[in-house]
Short mmCIF file of C-alpha atoms and ligand atoms in Angstrom, two decimals:
data_model
loop_
_atom_site.label_atom_id
_atom_site.label_comp_id
_atom_site.label_asym_id
_atom_site.label_seq_id
_atom_site.Cartn_x
_atom_site.Cartn_y
_atom_site.Cartn_z
CA MET J 1348 0.00 0.00 0.00
CA ARG J 1349 1.13 3.55 -0.72
CA LYS J 1350 2.16 5.79 2.17
CA LEU J 1351 -0.67 8.20 2.96
CA ARG J 1352 -0.16 11.49 4.77
CA GLY J 1353 -3.79 12.47 5.35
CA VAL J 1354 -6.45 11.29 7.80
CA LEU J 1355 -9.67 9.42 7.04
CA ILE J 1356 -12.56 9.74 9.50
CA SER J 1357 -15.88 7.99 8.88
CA LEU J 1358 -19.19 8.69 10.61
CA GLU J 1359 -21.68 5.86 10.78
CA GLY J 1360 -24.98 4.81 12.30
CA CYS J 1361 -28.48 3.68 11.48
CA ASP J 1362 -30.83 5.89 9.45
CA GLY J 1363 -31.77 9.14 11.22
CA CYS J 1364 -28.89 8.90 13.75
CA GLY J 1365 -27.82 12.49 13.02
CA LYS J 1366 -24.49 11.70 11.37
CA SER J 1367 -24.94 14.07 8.41
CA THR J 1368 -25.42 17.00 10.81
CA GLN J 1369 -22.43 15.83 12.85
CA ALA J 1370 -20.26 15.32 9.77
CA ALA J 1371 -20.90 18.91 8.64
CA LEU J 1372 -20.18 20.28 12.14
CA LEU J 1373 -17.00 18.21 12.35
CA CYS J 1374 -15.73 19.61 9.04
CA GLU J 1375 -16.34 23.17 10.29
CA ARG J 1376 -14.54 22.49 13.56
CA LEU J 1377 -11.54 20.75 12.02
CA ALA J 1378 -11.20 23.55 9.46
CA ALA J 1379 -11.32 26.07 12.33
CA CYS J 1380 -8.30 24.22 13.80
CA GLY J 1381 -6.43 25.08 10.61
CA LEU J 1382 -6.55 21.58 9.13
CA PRO J 1383 -6.88 20.99 5.36
CA VAL J 1384 -10.38 19.47 5.46
CA GLY J 1385 -12.18 17.82 2.57
CA PRO J 1386 -11.01 17.34 -1.02
CA ALA J 1387 -8.83 20.19 -2.29
CA SER J 1388 -11.44 20.96 -4.97
CA ALA J 1389 -14.26 21.17 -2.40
CA SER J 1390 -12.49 22.43 0.69
CA GLY J 1391 -14.40 21.87 3.92
CA ALA J 1392 -16.92 19.48 2.37
CA VAL J 1393 -18.18 16.18 3.76
CA ILE J 1394 -17.82 13.21 1.39
CA ARG J 1395 -21.00 11.15 1.24
CA GLU J 1396 -21.27 7.46 0.51
CA PRO J 1397 -22.63 6.22 -1.77
CA GLY J 1398 -21.93 9.26 -3.93
CA ALA J 1399 -19.31 12.00 -4.26
CA THR J 1400 -18.23 10.86 -7.75
CA PRO J 1401 -20.32 10.96 -10.96
CA ALA J 1402 -20.56 7.14 -11.02
CA GLY J 1403 -21.18 7.01 -7.27
CA GLU J 1404 -24.08 9.47 -7.47
CA ALA J 1405 -25.63 7.49 -10.36
CA ILE J 1406 -25.26 4.25 -8.37
CA ARG J 1407 -26.77 5.97 -5.31
CA ASN J 1408 -29.82 6.81 -7.37
CA VAL J 1409 -30.29 3.16 -8.38
CA LEU J 1410 -29.76 1.97 -4.80
CA LEU J 1411 -32.06 4.41 -3.04
CA HIS J 1412 -34.62 5.43 -5.64
CA GLY J 1413 -34.39 2.78 -8.37
CA PRO J 1414 -36.17 -0.56 -8.65
CA SER J 1415 -38.01 -1.28 -5.39
CA SER J 1416 -36.52 -4.74 -5.26
CA LEU J 1417 -32.84 -5.59 -5.72
CA ALA J 1418 -31.27 -8.96 -4.89
CA PRO J 1419 -29.15 -8.60 -1.71
CA TRP J 1420 -25.87 -9.33 -3.49
CA THR J 1421 -26.75 -6.89 -6.30
CA GLU J 1422 -27.27 -4.24 -3.64
CA THR J 1423 -24.00 -5.17 -1.90
CA LEU J 1424 -21.94 -5.11 -5.08
CA LEU J 1425 -23.41 -1.75 -6.13
CA TYR J 1426 -22.38 -0.21 -2.79
CA ALA J 1427 -18.94 -1.80 -3.22
CA ALA J 1428 -18.69 -0.44 -6.79
CA ALA J 1429 -19.52 3.12 -5.70
CA ARG J 1430 -16.93 2.74 -2.93
CA ALA J 1431 -14.23 1.45 -5.30
CA GLU J 1432 -14.74 4.49 -7.53
CA LEU J 1433 -14.52 6.83 -4.52
CA VAL J 1434 -11.39 5.18 -3.12
CA GLU J 1435 -9.48 5.25 -6.39
CA THR J 1436 -10.52 8.64 -7.77
CA VAL J 1437 -10.93 10.71 -4.59
CA LEU J 1438 -9.76 9.19 -1.32
CA LEU J 1439 -6.33 7.85 -2.25
CA PRO J 1440 -5.15 10.96 -4.15
CA GLU J 1441 -6.55 13.35 -1.51
CA LEU J 1442 -5.00 11.39 1.35
CA GLU J 1443 -1.69 11.29 -0.47
CA ALA J 1444 -1.94 15.08 -0.67
CA GLY J 1445 -2.32 15.24 3.13
CA ARG J 1446 -6.02 16.16 3.34
CA VAL J 1447 -8.24 15.35 6.34
CA LEU J 1448 -11.35 13.65 4.94
CA VAL J 1449 -14.69 13.24 6.71
CA LEU J 1450 -16.89 10.51 5.28
CA ASP J 1451 -20.65 10.31 5.79
CA ARG J 1452 -20.69 6.44 5.73
CA PHE J 1453 -18.08 4.01 4.37
CA LEU J 1454 -17.27 0.29 4.50
CA ASP J 1455 -18.85 -0.30 7.92
CA SER J 1456 -22.29 0.62 6.55
CA SER J 1457 -21.99 -2.32 4.15
CA LEU J 1458 -20.88 -4.59 7.00
CA ALA J 1459 -23.82 -3.48 9.21
CA TYR J 1460 -26.58 -3.14 6.56
CA GLN J 1461 -25.67 -5.91 4.12
CA GLY J 1462 -23.53 -8.13 6.36
CA PHE J 1463 -25.74 -8.07 9.46
CA ALA J 1464 -29.16 -6.71 8.54
CA ARG J 1465 -29.40 -8.50 5.16
CA LYS J 1466 -27.66 -11.47 6.81
CA LEU J 1467 -25.07 -11.93 4.06
CA GLY J 1468 -22.24 -12.24 6.59
CA VAL J 1469 -19.65 -9.66 7.63
CA ASP J 1470 -16.67 -11.60 6.30
CA GLU J 1471 -18.40 -12.29 3.00
CA VAL J 1472 -19.31 -8.61 2.51
CA LEU J 1473 -15.82 -7.52 3.57
CA ALA J 1474 -14.33 -9.93 1.02
CA VAL J 1475 -16.17 -8.40 -1.96
CA ASN J 1476 -15.20 -4.88 -0.85
CA GLU J 1477 -11.51 -5.62 -0.37
CA PRO J 1478 -10.32 -5.43 -4.00
CA GLY J 1479 -11.75 -1.90 -4.30
CA LEU J 1480 -10.32 -0.67 -1.00
CA HIS J 1481 -6.63 -1.08 -1.93
CA GLY J 1482 -5.96 -1.66 1.77
CA LEU J 1483 -7.60 1.61 2.81
CA LEU J 1484 -9.50 1.69 6.11
CA PRO J 1485 -10.57 4.75 8.12
CA ASP J 1486 -8.17 5.94 10.82
CA VAL J 1487 -11.22 6.14 13.05
CA THR J 1488 -14.90 5.25 12.62
CA LEU J 1489 -17.40 7.02 14.87
CA VAL J 1490 -20.78 5.31 15.15
CA LEU J 1491 -23.60 7.50 16.45
CA ASP J 1492 -25.58 5.20 18.65
CA VAL J 1493 -29.31 6.06 18.79
CA ASP J 1494 -32.49 4.10 19.35
CA PRO J 1495 -33.30 2.84 15.81
CA VAL J 1496 -37.03 3.50 16.37
CA VAL J 1497 -36.30 7.17 17.06
CA GLY J 1498 -33.83 7.28 14.18
CA LEU J 1499 -36.30 5.89 11.67
CA ALA J 1500 -38.93 8.40 12.76
CA ARG J 1501 -36.39 11.23 12.20
CA SER J 1502 -35.39 9.87 8.76
CA GLY J 1503 -37.31 10.19 5.49
CA ALA J 1504 -39.54 7.36 6.71
CA GLY J 1505 -40.93 9.68 9.39
CA ASP J 1506 -42.64 11.94 6.88
CA GLY J 1507 -43.56 9.44 4.18
CA ARG J 1508 -40.44 10.00 2.01
CA ALA J 1509 -38.66 6.74 2.81
CA ASP J 1510 -36.00 5.63 0.35
CA ARG J 1511 -35.63 1.92 -0.52
CA ILE J 1512 -33.49 1.13 2.55
CA GLU J 1513 -35.53 3.21 5.04
CA ALA J 1514 -38.64 1.45 3.72
CA GLU J 1515 -37.30 -1.83 5.17
CA GLY J 1516 -38.67 -0.70 8.55
CA VAL J 1517 -37.82 -0.85 12.22
CA GLU J 1518 -36.71 -4.46 12.63
CA PHE J 1519 -34.20 -4.00 9.81
CA GLN J 1520 -32.85 -0.84 11.50
CA GLN J 1521 -32.59 -2.72 14.79
CA ARG J 1522 -30.42 -5.34 13.09
CA VAL J 1523 -28.31 -2.51 11.61
CA ALA J 1524 -27.79 -0.95 15.08
CA ALA J 1525 -26.89 -4.36 16.55
CA GLY J 1526 -24.50 -4.81 13.64
CA PHE J 1527 -22.68 -1.53 14.35
CA ALA J 1528 -22.40 -2.50 18.05
CA ALA J 1529 -20.88 -5.84 17.01
CA LEU J 1530 -18.42 -4.05 14.71
CA ALA J 1531 -17.32 -1.82 17.62
CA ARG J 1532 -16.60 -4.98 19.64
CA ARG J 1533 -14.78 -6.68 16.77
CA PHE J 1534 -12.63 -3.69 15.72
CA PRO J 1535 -12.18 -1.77 19.02
CA GLU J 1536 -8.99 -0.05 17.87
CA ARG J 1537 -10.84 1.63 14.98
CA VAL J 1538 -14.63 1.69 15.61
CA ARG J 1539 -16.03 3.75 18.50
CA LEU J 1540 -19.63 4.11 19.61
CA ILE J 1541 -20.75 7.60 20.61
CA ASP J 1542 -24.06 8.17 22.39
CA GLY J 1543 -25.98 10.06 19.70
CA PHE J 1544 -29.14 10.47 21.74
CA ARG J 1545 -28.05 13.72 23.37
CA ASP J 1546 -27.97 17.43 22.63
CA VAL J 1547 -26.31 18.09 19.23
CA GLU J 1548 -23.54 20.16 20.87
CA LEU J 1549 -22.62 17.41 23.35
CA VAL J 1550 -22.43 14.82 20.58
CA ALA J 1551 -20.40 17.25 18.43
CA ALA J 1552 -17.88 17.76 21.26
CA ASP J 1553 -17.30 13.99 21.57
CA VAL J 1554 -17.06 13.58 17.79
CA GLU J 1555 -14.53 16.41 17.56
CA ALA J 1556 -12.41 15.04 20.43
CA ALA J 1557 -12.26 11.56 18.88
CA ALA J 1558 -11.43 13.00 15.45
CA LEU J 1559 -8.65 15.20 16.85
CA GLU J 1560 -7.19 12.16 18.59
CA ALA J 1561 -7.04 10.39 15.23
CA VAL J 1562 -5.40 13.45 13.65
CA ALA J 1563 -2.82 13.55 16.45
CA ASP J 1564 -2.17 9.80 16.07
CA ALA J 1565 -1.61 10.34 12.37
CA GLY J 1566 1.08 12.83 13.30
CA LEU J 1567 -0.46 15.93 11.77
CA ARG J 1568 0.27 19.15 13.58
CA LEU J 1569 -2.71 21.39 14.26
CA GLY J 1570 -2.29 24.71 12.52
CA GLY J 1571 -3.21 28.17 13.76
P1 TMP Y 1945 -27.60 8.07 3.69
O1 TMP Y 1945 -29.00 8.35 3.31
O2 TMP Y 1945 -27.36 8.02 5.15
O3 TMP Y 1945 -26.63 8.87 2.92
O4 TMP Y 1945 -27.28 6.53 3.26
C1 TMP Y 1945 -27.84 5.93 2.24
C2 TMP Y 1945 -28.55 4.66 2.65
O5 TMP Y 1945 -27.81 3.55 2.15
C3 TMP Y 1945 -28.75 4.42 4.13
O6 TMP Y 1945 -30.05 3.87 4.32
C4 TMP Y 1945 -27.73 3.37 4.47
C5 TMP Y 1945 -27.58 2.62 3.19
N1 TMP Y 1945 -26.25 2.02 2.97
C6 TMP Y 1945 -26.12 0.64 2.91
O7 TMP Y 1945 -27.10 -0.09 3.06
N2 TMP Y 1945 -24.87 0.12 2.67
C7 TMP Y 1945 -23.77 0.91 2.47
O8 TMP Y 1945 -22.68 0.38 2.25
C8 TMP Y 1945 -23.93 2.34 2.54
C9 TMP Y 1945 -22.75 3.24 2.33
C10 TMP Y 1945 -25.18 2.86 2.78
#
């Protein structure tokens, strides 16, 4: 694997856990510390998954708003394909350039949603993602832990705009949340659970502290 000088931070959790809000706040706070946040061409921006590349956004559309039924492995391979495109065309070059990247979902979503909730198996889902990852894993993965029932009500499902995954319902989201908890136990050095069922500012403070720890571990000096 190539030597990377940047930092990769992923935010995860079940639908409606608040990670998109937290990802945006984290970018603002890291940038305020003087760090080079986001891709150079979109400084300060969160990178969303699936998406953030032309192919990734097209694949996202199929996954979330396309045919109402997709075979589980079709779904899994489409997420992996969007991820492979993102890794090769955005993440690796930006990390080589020393950028600090904040991802709104990454590999662990596939492990929790497809591996656990769709019951395809974590190792099996990891195996089909590996060729596209080129050895890349986040420096830290922060999972916002919320009650999946509350999360689903806060998501598009709460106001009748559920996408294909949100439409799977509460039991599916409960398996997703259990999956993320299992991932935190299996990869304790990388995956951390953060109580997301608190005031936005309190959650943001914990997210920022964990992210800054990862930046410090990666040896980046905080600028002015
Ligand atoms: P978002 O709406 O939070 O951006 O995520 C898109 C949806 O896709 C969300 O319901 C989670 C789901 N998803 C998976 O099932 N597997 C994956 O690998 C990723 C990245 C997202």
